[in-house]
JSON list of C-alpha atoms in Angstrom, two decimals:
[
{"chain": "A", "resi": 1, "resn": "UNK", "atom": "CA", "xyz": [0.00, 0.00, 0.00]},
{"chain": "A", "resi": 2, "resn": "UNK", "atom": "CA", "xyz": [1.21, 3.70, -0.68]},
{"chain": "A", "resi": 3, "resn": "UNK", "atom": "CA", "xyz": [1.65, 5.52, 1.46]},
{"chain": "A", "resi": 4, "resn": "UNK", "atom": "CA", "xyz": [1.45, 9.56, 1.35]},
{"chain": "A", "resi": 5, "resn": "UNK", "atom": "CA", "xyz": [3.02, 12.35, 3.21]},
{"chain": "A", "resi": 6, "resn": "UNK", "atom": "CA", "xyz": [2.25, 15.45, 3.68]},
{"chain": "A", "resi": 7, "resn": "UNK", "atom": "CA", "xyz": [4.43, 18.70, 5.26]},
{"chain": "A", "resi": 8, "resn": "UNK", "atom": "CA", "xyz": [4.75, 20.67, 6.86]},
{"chain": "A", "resi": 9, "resn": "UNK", "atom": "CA", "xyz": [1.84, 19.71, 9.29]},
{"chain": "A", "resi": 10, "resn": "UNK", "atom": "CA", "xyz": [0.77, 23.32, 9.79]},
{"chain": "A", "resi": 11, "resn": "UNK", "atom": "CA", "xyz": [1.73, 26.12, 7.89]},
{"chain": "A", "resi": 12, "resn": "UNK", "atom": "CA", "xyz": [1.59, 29.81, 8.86]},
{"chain": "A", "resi": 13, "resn": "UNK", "atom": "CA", "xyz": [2.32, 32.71, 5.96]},
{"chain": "A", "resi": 14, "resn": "UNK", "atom": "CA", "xyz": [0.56, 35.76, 5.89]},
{"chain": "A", "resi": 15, "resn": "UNK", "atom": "CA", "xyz": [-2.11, 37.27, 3.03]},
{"chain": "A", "resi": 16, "resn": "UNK", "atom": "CA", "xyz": [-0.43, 38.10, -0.25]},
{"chain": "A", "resi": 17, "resn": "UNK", "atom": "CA", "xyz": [3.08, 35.30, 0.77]},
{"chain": "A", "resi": 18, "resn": "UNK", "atom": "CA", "xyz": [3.51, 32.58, -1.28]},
{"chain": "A", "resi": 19, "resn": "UNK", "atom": "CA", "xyz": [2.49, 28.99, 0.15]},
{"chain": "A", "resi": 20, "resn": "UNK", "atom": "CA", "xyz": [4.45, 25.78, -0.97]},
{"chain": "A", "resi": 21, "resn": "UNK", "atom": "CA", "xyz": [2.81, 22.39, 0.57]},
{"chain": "A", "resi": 22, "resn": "UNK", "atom": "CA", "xyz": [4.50, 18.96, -0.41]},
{"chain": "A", "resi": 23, "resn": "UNK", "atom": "CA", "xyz": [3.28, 15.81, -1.11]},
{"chain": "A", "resi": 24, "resn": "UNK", "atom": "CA", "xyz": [5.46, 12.37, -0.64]},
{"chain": "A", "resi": 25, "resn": "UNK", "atom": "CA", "xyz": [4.53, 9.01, -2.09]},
{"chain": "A", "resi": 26, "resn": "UNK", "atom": "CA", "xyz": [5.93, 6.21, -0.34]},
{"chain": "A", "resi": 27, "resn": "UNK", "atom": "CA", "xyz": [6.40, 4.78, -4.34]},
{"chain": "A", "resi": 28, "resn": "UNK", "atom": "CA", "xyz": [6.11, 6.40, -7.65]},
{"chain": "A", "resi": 29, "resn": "UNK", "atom": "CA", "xyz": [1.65, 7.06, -8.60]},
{"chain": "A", "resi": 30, "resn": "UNK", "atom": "CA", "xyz": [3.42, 8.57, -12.11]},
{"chain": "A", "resi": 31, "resn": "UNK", "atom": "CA", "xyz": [1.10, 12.02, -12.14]},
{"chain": "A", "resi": 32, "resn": "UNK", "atom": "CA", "xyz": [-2.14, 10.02, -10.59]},
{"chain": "A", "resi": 33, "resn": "UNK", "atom": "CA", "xyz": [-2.42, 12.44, -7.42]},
{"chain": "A", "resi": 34, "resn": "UNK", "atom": "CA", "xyz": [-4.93, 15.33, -6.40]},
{"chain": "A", "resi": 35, "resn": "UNK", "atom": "CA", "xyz": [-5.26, 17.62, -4.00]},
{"chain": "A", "resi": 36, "resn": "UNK", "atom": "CA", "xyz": [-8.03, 18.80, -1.90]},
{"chain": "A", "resi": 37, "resn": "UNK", "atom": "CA", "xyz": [-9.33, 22.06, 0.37]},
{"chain": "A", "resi": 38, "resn": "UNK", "atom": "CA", "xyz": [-11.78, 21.71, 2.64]},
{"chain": "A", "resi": 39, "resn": "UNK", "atom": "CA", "xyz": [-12.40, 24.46, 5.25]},
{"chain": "A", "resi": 40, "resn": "UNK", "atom": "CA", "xyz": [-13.92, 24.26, 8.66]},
{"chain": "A", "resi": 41, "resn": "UNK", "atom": "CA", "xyz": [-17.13, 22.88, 9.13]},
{"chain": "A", "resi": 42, "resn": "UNK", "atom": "CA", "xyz": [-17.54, 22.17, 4.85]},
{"chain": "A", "resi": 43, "resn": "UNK", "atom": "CA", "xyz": [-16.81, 19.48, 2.42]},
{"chain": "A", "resi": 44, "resn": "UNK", "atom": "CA", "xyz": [-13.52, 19.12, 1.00]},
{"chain": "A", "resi": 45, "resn": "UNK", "atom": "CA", "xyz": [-13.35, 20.18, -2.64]},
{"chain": "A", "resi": 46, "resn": "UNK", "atom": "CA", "xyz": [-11.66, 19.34, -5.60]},
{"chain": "A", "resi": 47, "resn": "UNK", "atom": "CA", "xyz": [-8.48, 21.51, -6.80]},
{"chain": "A", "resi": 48, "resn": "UNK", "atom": "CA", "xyz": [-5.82, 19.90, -8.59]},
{"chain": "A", "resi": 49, "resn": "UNK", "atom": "CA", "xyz": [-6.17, 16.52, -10.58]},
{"chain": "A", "resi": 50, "resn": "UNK", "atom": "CA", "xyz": [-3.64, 14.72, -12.24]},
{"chain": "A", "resi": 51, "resn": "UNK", "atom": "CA", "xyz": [-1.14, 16.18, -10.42]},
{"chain": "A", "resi": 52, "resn": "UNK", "atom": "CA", "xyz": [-0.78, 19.71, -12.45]},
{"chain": "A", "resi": 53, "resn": "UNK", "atom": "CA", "xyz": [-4.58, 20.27, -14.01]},
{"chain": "A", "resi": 54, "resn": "UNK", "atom": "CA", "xyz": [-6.86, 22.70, -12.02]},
{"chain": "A", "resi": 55, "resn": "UNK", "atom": "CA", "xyz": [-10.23, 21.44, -11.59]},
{"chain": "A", "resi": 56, "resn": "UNK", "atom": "CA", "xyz": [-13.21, 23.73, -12.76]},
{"chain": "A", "resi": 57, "resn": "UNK", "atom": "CA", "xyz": [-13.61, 26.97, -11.47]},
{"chain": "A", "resi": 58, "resn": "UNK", "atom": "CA", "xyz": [-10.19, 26.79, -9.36]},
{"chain": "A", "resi": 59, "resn": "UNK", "atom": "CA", "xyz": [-7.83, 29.91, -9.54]},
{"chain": "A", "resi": 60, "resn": "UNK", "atom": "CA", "xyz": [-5.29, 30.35, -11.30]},
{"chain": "A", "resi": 61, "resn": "UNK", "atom": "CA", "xyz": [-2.99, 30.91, -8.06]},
{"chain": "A", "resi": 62, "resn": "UNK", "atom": "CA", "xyz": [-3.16, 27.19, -7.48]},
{"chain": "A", "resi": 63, "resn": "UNK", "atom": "CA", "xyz": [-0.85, 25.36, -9.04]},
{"chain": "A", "resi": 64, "resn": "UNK", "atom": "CA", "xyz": [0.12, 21.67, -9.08]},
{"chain": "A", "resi": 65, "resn": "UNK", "atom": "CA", "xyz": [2.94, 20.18, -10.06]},
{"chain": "A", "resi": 66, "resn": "UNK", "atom": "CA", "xyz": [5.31, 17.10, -9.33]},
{"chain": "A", "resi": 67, "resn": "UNK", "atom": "CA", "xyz": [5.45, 13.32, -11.11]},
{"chain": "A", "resi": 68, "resn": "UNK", "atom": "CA", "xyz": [6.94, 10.06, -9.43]},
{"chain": "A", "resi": 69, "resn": "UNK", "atom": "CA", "xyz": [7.11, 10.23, -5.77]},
{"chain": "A", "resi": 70, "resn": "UNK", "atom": "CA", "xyz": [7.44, 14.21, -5.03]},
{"chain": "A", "resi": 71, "resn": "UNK", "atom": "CA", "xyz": [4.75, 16.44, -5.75]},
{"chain": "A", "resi": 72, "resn": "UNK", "atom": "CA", "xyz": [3.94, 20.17, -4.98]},
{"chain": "A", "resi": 73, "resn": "UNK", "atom": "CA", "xyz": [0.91, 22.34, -4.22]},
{"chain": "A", "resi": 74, "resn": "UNK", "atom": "CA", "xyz": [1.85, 25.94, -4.84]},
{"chain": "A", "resi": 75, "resn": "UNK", "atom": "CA", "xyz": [-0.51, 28.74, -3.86]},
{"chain": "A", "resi": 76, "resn": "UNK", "atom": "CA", "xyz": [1.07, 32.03, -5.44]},
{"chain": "A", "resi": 77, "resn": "UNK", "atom": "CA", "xyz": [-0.43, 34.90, -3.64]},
{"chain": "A", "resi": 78, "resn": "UNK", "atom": "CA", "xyz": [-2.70, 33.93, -0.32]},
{"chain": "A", "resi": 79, "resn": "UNK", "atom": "CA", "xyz": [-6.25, 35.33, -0.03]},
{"chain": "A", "resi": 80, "resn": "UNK", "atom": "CA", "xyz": [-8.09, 35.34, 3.49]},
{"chain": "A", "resi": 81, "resn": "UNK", "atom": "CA", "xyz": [-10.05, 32.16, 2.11]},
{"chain": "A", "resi": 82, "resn": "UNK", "atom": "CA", "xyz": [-7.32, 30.35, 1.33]},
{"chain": "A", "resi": 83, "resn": "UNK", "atom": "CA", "xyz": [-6.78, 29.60, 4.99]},
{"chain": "A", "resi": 84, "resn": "UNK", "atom": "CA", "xyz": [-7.17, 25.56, 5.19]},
{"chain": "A", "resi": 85, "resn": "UNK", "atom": "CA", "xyz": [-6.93, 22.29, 5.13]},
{"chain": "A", "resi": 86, "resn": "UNK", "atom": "CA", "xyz": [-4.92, 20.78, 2.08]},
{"chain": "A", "resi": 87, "resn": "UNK", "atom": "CA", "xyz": [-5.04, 16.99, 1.12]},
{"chain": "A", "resi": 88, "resn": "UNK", "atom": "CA", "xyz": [-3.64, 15.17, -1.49]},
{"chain": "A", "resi": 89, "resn": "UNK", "atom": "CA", "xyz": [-4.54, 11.69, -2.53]},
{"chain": "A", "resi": 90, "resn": "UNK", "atom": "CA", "xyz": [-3.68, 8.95, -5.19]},
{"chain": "A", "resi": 91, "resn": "UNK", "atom": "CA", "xyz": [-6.00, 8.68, -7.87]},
{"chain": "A", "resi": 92, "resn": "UNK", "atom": "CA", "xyz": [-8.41, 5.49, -8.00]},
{"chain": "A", "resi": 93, "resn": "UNK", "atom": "CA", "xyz": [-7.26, 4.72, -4.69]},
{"chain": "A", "resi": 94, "resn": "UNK", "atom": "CA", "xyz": [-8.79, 5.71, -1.62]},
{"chain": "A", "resi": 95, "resn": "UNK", "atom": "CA", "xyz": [-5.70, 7.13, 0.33]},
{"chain": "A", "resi": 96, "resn": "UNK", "atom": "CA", "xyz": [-5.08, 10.65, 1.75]},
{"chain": "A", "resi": 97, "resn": "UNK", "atom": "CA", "xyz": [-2.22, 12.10, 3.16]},
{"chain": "A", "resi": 98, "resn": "UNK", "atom": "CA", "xyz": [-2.37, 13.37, 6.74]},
{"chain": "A", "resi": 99, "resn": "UNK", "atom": "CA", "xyz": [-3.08, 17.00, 5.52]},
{"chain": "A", "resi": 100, "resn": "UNK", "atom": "CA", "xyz": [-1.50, 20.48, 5.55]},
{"chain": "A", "resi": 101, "resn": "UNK", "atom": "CA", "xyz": [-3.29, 23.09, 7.66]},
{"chain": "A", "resi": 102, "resn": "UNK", "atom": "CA", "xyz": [-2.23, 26.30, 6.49]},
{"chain": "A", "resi": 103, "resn": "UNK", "atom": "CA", "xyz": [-3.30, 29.07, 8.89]},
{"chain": "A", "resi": 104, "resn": "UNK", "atom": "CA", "xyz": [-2.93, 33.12, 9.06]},
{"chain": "A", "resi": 105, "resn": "UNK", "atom": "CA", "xyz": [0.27, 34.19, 10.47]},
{"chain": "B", "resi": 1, "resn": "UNK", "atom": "CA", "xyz": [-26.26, 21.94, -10.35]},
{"chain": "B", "resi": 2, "resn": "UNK", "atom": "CA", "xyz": [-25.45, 18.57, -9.11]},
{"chain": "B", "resi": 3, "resn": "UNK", "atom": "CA", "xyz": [-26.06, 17.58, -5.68]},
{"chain": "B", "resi": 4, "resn": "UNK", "atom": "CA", "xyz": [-25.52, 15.25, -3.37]},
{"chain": "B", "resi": 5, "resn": "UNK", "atom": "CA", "xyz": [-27.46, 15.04, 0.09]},
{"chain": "B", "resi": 6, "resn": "UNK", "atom": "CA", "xyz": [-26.63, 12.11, 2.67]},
{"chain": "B", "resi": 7, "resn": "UNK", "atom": "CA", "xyz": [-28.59, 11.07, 5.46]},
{"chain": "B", "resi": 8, "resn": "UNK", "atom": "CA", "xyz": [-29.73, 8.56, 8.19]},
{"chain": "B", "resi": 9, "resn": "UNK", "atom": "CA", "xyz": [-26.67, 9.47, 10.43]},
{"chain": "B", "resi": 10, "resn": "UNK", "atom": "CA", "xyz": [-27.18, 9.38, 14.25]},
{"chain": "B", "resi": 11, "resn": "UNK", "atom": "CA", "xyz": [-26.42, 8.38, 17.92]},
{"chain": "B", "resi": 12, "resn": "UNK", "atom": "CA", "xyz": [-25.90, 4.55, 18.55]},
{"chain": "B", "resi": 13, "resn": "UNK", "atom": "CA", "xyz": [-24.63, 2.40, 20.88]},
{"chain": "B", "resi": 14, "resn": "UNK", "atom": "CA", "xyz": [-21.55, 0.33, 20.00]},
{"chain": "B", "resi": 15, "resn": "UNK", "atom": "CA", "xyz": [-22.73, -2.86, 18.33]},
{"chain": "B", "resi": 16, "resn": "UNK", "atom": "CA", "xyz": [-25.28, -1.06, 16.28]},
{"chain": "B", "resi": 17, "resn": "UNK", "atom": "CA", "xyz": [-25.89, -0.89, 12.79]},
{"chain": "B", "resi": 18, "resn": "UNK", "atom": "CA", "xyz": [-27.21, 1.99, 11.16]},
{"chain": "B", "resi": 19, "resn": "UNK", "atom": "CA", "xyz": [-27.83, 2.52, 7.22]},
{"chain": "B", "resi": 20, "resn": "UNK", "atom": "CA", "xyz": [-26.82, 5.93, 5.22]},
{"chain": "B", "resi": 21, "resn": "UNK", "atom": "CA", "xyz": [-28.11, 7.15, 1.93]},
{"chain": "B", "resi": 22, "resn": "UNK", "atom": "CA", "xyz": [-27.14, 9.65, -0.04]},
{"chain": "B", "resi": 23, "resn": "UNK", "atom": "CA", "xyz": [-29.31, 10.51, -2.57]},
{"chain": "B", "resi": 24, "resn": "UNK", "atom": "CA", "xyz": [-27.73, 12.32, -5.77]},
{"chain": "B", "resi": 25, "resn": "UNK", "atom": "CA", "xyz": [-29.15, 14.67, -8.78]},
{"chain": "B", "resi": 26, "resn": "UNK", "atom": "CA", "xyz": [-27.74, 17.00, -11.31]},
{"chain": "B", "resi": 27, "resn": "UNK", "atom": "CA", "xyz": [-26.05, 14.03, -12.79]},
{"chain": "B", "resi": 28, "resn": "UNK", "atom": "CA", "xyz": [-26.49, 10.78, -14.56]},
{"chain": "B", "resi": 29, "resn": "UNK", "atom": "CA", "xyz": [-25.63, 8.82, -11.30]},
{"chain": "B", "resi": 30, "resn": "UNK", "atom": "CA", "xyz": [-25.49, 5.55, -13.23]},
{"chain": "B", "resi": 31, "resn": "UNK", "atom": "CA", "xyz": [-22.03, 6.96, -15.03]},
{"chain": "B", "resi": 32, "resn": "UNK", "atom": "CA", "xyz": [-19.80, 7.23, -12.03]},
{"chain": "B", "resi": 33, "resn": "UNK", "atom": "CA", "xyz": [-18.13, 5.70, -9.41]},
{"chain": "B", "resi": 34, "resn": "UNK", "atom": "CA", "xyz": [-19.14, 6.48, -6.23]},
{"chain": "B", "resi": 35, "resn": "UNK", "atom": "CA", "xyz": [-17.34, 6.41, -2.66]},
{"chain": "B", "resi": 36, "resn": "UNK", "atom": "CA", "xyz": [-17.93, 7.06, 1.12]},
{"chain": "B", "resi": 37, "resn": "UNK", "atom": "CA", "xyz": [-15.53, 8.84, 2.77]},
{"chain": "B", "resi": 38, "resn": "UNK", "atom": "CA", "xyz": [-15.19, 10.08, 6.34]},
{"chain": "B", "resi": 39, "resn": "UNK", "atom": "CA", "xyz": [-13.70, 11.96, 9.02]},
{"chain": "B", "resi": 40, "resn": "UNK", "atom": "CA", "xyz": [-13.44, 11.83, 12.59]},
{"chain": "B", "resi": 41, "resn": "UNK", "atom": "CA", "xyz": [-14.10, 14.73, 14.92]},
{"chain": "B", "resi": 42, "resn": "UNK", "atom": "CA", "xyz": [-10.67, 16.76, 14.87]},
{"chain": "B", "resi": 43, "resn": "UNK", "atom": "CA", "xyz": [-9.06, 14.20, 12.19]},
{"chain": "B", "resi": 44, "resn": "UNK", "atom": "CA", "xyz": [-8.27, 14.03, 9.03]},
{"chain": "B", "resi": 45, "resn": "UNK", "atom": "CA", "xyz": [-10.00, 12.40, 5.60]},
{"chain": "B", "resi": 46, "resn": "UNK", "atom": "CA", "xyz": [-10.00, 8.86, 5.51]},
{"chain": "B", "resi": 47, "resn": "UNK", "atom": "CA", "xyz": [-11.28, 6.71, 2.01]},
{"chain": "B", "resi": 48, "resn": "UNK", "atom": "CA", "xyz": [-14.17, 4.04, 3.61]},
{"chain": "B", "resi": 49, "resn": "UNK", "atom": "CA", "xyz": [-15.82, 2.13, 0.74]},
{"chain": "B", "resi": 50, "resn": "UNK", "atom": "CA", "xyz": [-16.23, 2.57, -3.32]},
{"chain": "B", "resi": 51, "resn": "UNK", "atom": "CA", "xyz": [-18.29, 0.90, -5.96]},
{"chain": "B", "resi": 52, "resn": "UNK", "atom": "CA", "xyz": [-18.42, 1.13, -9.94]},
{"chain": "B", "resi": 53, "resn": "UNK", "atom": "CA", "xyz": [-20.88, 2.75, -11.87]},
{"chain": "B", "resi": 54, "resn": "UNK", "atom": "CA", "xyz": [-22.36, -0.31, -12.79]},
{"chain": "B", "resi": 55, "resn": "UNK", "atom": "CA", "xyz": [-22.48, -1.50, -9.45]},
{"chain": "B", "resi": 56, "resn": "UNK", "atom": "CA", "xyz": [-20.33, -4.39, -9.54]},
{"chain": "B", "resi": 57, "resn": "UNK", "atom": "CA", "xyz": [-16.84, -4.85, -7.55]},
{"chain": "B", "resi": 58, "resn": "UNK", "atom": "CA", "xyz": [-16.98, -3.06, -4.36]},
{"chain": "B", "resi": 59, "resn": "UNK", "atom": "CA", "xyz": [-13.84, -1.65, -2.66]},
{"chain": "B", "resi": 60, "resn": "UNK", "atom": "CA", "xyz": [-13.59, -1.50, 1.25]},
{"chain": "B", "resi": 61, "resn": "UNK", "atom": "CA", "xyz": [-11.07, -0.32, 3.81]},
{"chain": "B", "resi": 62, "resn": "UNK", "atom": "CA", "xyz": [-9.17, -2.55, 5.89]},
{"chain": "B", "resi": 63, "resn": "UNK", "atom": "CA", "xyz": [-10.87, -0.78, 8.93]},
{"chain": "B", "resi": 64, "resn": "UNK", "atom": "CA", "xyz": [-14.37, -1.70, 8.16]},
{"chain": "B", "resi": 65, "resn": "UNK", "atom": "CA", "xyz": [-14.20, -4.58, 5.13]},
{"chain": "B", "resi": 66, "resn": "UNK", "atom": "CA", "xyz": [-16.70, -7.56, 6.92]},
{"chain": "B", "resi": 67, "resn": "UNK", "atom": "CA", "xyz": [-18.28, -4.73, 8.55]},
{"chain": "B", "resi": 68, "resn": "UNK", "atom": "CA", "xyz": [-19.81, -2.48, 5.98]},
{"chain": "B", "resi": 69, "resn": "UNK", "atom": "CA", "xyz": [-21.65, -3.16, 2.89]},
{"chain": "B", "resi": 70, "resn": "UNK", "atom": "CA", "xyz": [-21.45, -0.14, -0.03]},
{"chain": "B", "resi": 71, "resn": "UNK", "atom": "CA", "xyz": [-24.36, -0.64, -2.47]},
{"chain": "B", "resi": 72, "resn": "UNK", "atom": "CA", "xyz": [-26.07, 1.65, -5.11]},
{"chain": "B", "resi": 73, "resn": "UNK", "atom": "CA", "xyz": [-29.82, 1.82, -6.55]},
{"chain": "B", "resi": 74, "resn": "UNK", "atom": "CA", "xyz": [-29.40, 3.41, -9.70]},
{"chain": "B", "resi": 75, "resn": "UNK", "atom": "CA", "xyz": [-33.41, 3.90, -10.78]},
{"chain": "B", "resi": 76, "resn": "UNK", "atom": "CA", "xyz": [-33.33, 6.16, -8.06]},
{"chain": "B", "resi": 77, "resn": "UNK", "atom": "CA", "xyz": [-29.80, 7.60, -8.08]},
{"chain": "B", "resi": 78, "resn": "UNK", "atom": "CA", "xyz": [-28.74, 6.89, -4.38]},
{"chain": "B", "resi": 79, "resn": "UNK", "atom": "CA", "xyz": [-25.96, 5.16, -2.80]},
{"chain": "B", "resi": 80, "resn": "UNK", "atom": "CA", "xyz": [-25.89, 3.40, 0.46]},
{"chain": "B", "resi": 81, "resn": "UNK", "atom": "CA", "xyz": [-23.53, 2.22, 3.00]},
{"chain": "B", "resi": 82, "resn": "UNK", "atom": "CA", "xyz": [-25.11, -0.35, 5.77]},
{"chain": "B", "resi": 83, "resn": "UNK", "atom": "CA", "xyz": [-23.10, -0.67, 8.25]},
{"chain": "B", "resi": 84, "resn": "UNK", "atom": "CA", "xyz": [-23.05, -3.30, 11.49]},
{"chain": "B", "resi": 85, "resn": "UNK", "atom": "CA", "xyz": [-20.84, -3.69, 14.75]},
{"chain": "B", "resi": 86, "resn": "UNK", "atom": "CA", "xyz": [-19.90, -0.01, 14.94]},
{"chain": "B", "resi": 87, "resn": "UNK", "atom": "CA", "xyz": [-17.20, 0.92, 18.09]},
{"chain": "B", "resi": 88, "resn": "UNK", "atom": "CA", "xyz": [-16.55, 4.67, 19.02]},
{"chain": "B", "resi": 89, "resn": "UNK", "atom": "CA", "xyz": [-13.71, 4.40, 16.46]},
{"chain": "B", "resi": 90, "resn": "UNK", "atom": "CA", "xyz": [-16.38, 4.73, 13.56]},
{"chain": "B", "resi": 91, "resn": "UNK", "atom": "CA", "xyz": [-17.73, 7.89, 14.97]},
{"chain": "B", "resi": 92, "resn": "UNK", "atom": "CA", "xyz": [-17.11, 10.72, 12.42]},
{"chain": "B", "resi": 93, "resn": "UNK", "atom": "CA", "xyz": [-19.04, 12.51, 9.72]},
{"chain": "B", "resi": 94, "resn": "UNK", "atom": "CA", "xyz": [-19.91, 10.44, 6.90]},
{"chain": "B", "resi": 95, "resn": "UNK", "atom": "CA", "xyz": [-19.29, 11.75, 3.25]},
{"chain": "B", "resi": 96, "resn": "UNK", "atom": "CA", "xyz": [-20.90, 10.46, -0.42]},
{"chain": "B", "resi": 97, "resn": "UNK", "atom": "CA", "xyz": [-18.42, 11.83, -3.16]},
{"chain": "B", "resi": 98, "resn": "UNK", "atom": "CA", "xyz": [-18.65, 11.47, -6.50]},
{"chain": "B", "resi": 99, "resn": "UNK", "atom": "CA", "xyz": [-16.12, 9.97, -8.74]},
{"chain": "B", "resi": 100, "resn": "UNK", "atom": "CA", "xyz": [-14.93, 12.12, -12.34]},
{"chain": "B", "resi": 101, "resn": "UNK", "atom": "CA", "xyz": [-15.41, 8.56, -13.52]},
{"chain": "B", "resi": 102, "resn": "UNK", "atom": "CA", "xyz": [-17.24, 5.45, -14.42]},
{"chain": "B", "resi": 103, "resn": "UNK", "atom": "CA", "xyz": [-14.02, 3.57, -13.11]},
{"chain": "B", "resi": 104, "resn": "UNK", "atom": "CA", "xyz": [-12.46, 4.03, -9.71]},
{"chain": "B", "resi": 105, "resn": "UNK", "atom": "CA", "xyz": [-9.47, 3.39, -10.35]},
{"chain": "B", "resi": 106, "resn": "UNK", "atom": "CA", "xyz": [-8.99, 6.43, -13.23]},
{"chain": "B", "resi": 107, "resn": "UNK", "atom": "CA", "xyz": [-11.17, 8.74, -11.17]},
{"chain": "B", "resi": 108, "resn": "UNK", "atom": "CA", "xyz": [-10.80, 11.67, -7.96]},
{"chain": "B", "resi": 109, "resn": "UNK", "atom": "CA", "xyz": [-13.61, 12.83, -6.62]},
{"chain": "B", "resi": 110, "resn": "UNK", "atom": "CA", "xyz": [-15.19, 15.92, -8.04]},
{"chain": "B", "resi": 111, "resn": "UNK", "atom": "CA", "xyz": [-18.10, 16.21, -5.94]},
{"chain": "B", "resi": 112, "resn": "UNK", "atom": "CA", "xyz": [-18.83, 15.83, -1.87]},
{"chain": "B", "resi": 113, "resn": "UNK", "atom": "CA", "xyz": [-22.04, 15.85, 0.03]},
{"chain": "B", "resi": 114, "resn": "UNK", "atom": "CA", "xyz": [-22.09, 17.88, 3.36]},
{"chain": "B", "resi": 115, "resn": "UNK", "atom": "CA", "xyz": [-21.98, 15.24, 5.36]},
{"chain": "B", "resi": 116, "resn": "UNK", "atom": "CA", "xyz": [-24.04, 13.32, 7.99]},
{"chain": "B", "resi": 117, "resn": "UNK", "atom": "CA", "xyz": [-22.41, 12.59, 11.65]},
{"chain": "B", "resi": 118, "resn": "UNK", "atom": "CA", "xyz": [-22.38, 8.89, 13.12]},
{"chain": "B", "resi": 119, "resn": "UNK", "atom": "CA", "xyz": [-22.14, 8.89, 16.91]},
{"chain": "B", "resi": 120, "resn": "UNK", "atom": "CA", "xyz": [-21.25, 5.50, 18.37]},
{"chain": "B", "resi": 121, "resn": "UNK", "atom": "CA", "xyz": [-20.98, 5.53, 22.07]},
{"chain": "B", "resi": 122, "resn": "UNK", "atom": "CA", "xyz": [-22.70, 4.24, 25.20]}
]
């Protein structure tokens, strides 16, 4: 089973800073990984698929990127509601990582 | 605008077996995968069960497989999840999600319900 890890645990930047979240697969998932925002009390939602493609209606601050084993969420310029949780997870299969919170500084 | 609404969550005592729905719309249900996923209070998201659109091979986590039973009514485009012996470690809110495809394997999940909360404790 792969196995995917997520840093830092918790993230702090301030509004307008650029936010870099990783993603480690314990073996290669080629491009097959997406990531995921969910905020407090909602659903999670869809961003990045694929590794690099933005699902619809996602900004174009979020960016994906990453093949193999390594992978990279990269969030140019922080608005207030980008303040959350971010998961990743291998395509077809159901796991997560452990997740990224990424809170105001 | 396509929706998906869960529900039959609760408070149970452990042992108990309880049966979500999640009824779904906006879509043709009968083309994708669909999964239950869930989260415990405070924790993070964790994959639970996922079957085809057609319905056939089912996919469980080690955590509940024997337990839990994912099924899928597609006349009336809702998805289930019965689920028997629940302990306080299945307490968490209970997500439907919808696959980006027929297949599970090439699919993510494109669309989430809001969730219903399980409770199991004495």
């Amino acid at each position: 089973e792969i196995v995917l890890t997520q840093s830092p645990a918790t993230l702090s930047l301030s509004p307008g800073e650029r936010a870099t979240l990783s993603c480690r697969a314990s073996q290669s998932v080629s491009n097959y990984l997406a990531w995921y925002q969910q905020k407090p009390g909602q659903a999670p939602r869809l961003l990045i698929y694929d590794a690099s493609n933005r699902a619809t209606g996602i900004p174009g601050r979020f960016r994906g990127s990453g093949s193999g084993t390594d992978f990279t969420l990269t969030i140019s310029s922080l608005e207030p509601e980008d303040f959350a949780v971010y998961y990743c997870q291998q395509r077809g299969k159901g796991t997560f990582g452990q997740g990224t919170k990424l809170e105001i500084k | 605008e396509v929706q998906l609404l869960e529900s039959g969550g609760g408070l149970l005592q452990p042992g108990g077996s309880l049966r979500l729905s999640c009824a779904a719309s906006g879509f043709t249900f009968s083309s994708y995968a669909m999964s239950w996923v869930r989260q415990a209070p405070g924790k993070g998201l964790e994959w639970v069960s996922t079957i085809p659109g057609s319905g056939g091979s089912t996919f469980y986590a080690d955590s509940v497989r024997g337990r839990f039973t994912i099924s899928r009514d597609n006349s009336k485009d809702t998805l289930f999840l019965q689920m028997h012996s629940l302990g306080a470690e299945d307490t968490a809110v209970y997500y439907c999600a919808k696959h980006t495809d027929f297949s599970p394997s090439r699919s993510y999940f494109d669309r989430w319900g809001q969730g219903t909360l399980v409770t199991v404790s004495s």
